[in-house]
Phi, psi and omega in degrees: 000345200272321181278330162321301203293323170294324172296328179288308181308328188274330175291323183286310165297308180310320174278331178303307201274000162093002191285332164268125176266135167282147188297136199275152191266133173232145163215150193241131176239154170224127197261137009250028181281342185249016171049070174292348194288298182306331175285341177274334164286310185309301179320317182304311188284346164278356175287125198247344180205355165195133155246134190233131201218108151270104183231106180306285185255124198217086171263335191308102196286316187308308186302314184298324176310321206282332181278325174280339161307308189281304167326331165298339202251004182080027177270150174272124184231135166215154190222132174244128179232164180280135194302327174277339175290314177300354198258340185303137182290339173267006187276176178280123181267156164314310175297312198292314174304322177296318175307334172255024173080009181288147176266128181213147183235129157300129192248142183220354185280347193179166165294142183250095174270007183295169173190090178215170182210150190228097173266109201053029167060039188200347172235127182249132172256114188196179185144209180266353188305115145290148167286073178211159177298323182306310184306331184261347192232305186257325180287172171250112186227173163234144181235113168257117160272124184252111167265074177215129185283317176312310183304284167358303181293319178281344160266359164284344191281309186292334176293318186294328165291321181292317181303325167279306180317339184262350190285000000 
């Protein structure tokens, strides 16, 4: 009886101090088979308050339009893009995003090879998937959707660093 009581106390303490984490909900998609572009657009459409994006290569006009539509719904949208990739002729432009009221910064300290978005500070989209036609139709890519506030907070911290450095 003493061992059972001790184990119960330990369990209560572990749960109380937050030492036990519940398994984070997540989904993995592999493109082009899993229609990653549509999944990203659907996630953007679900946003209620914020979308922060750090993207290496961004040529998808459909995703750009979804971000613009989110901004029009009063979702705060911010995008940091790589300097060289954003200068390519097929890239979604800083000016185009700005026309939709989206705050955009160009990262020029190093290659910004990140590919992530944080939605409502609780959903993270990340993986090898650039927001491009090739990624959607031709390349073998992966996209992870993580539904975890703790992980989202870590990505928000990284986004904030990139945002300030691109300032």
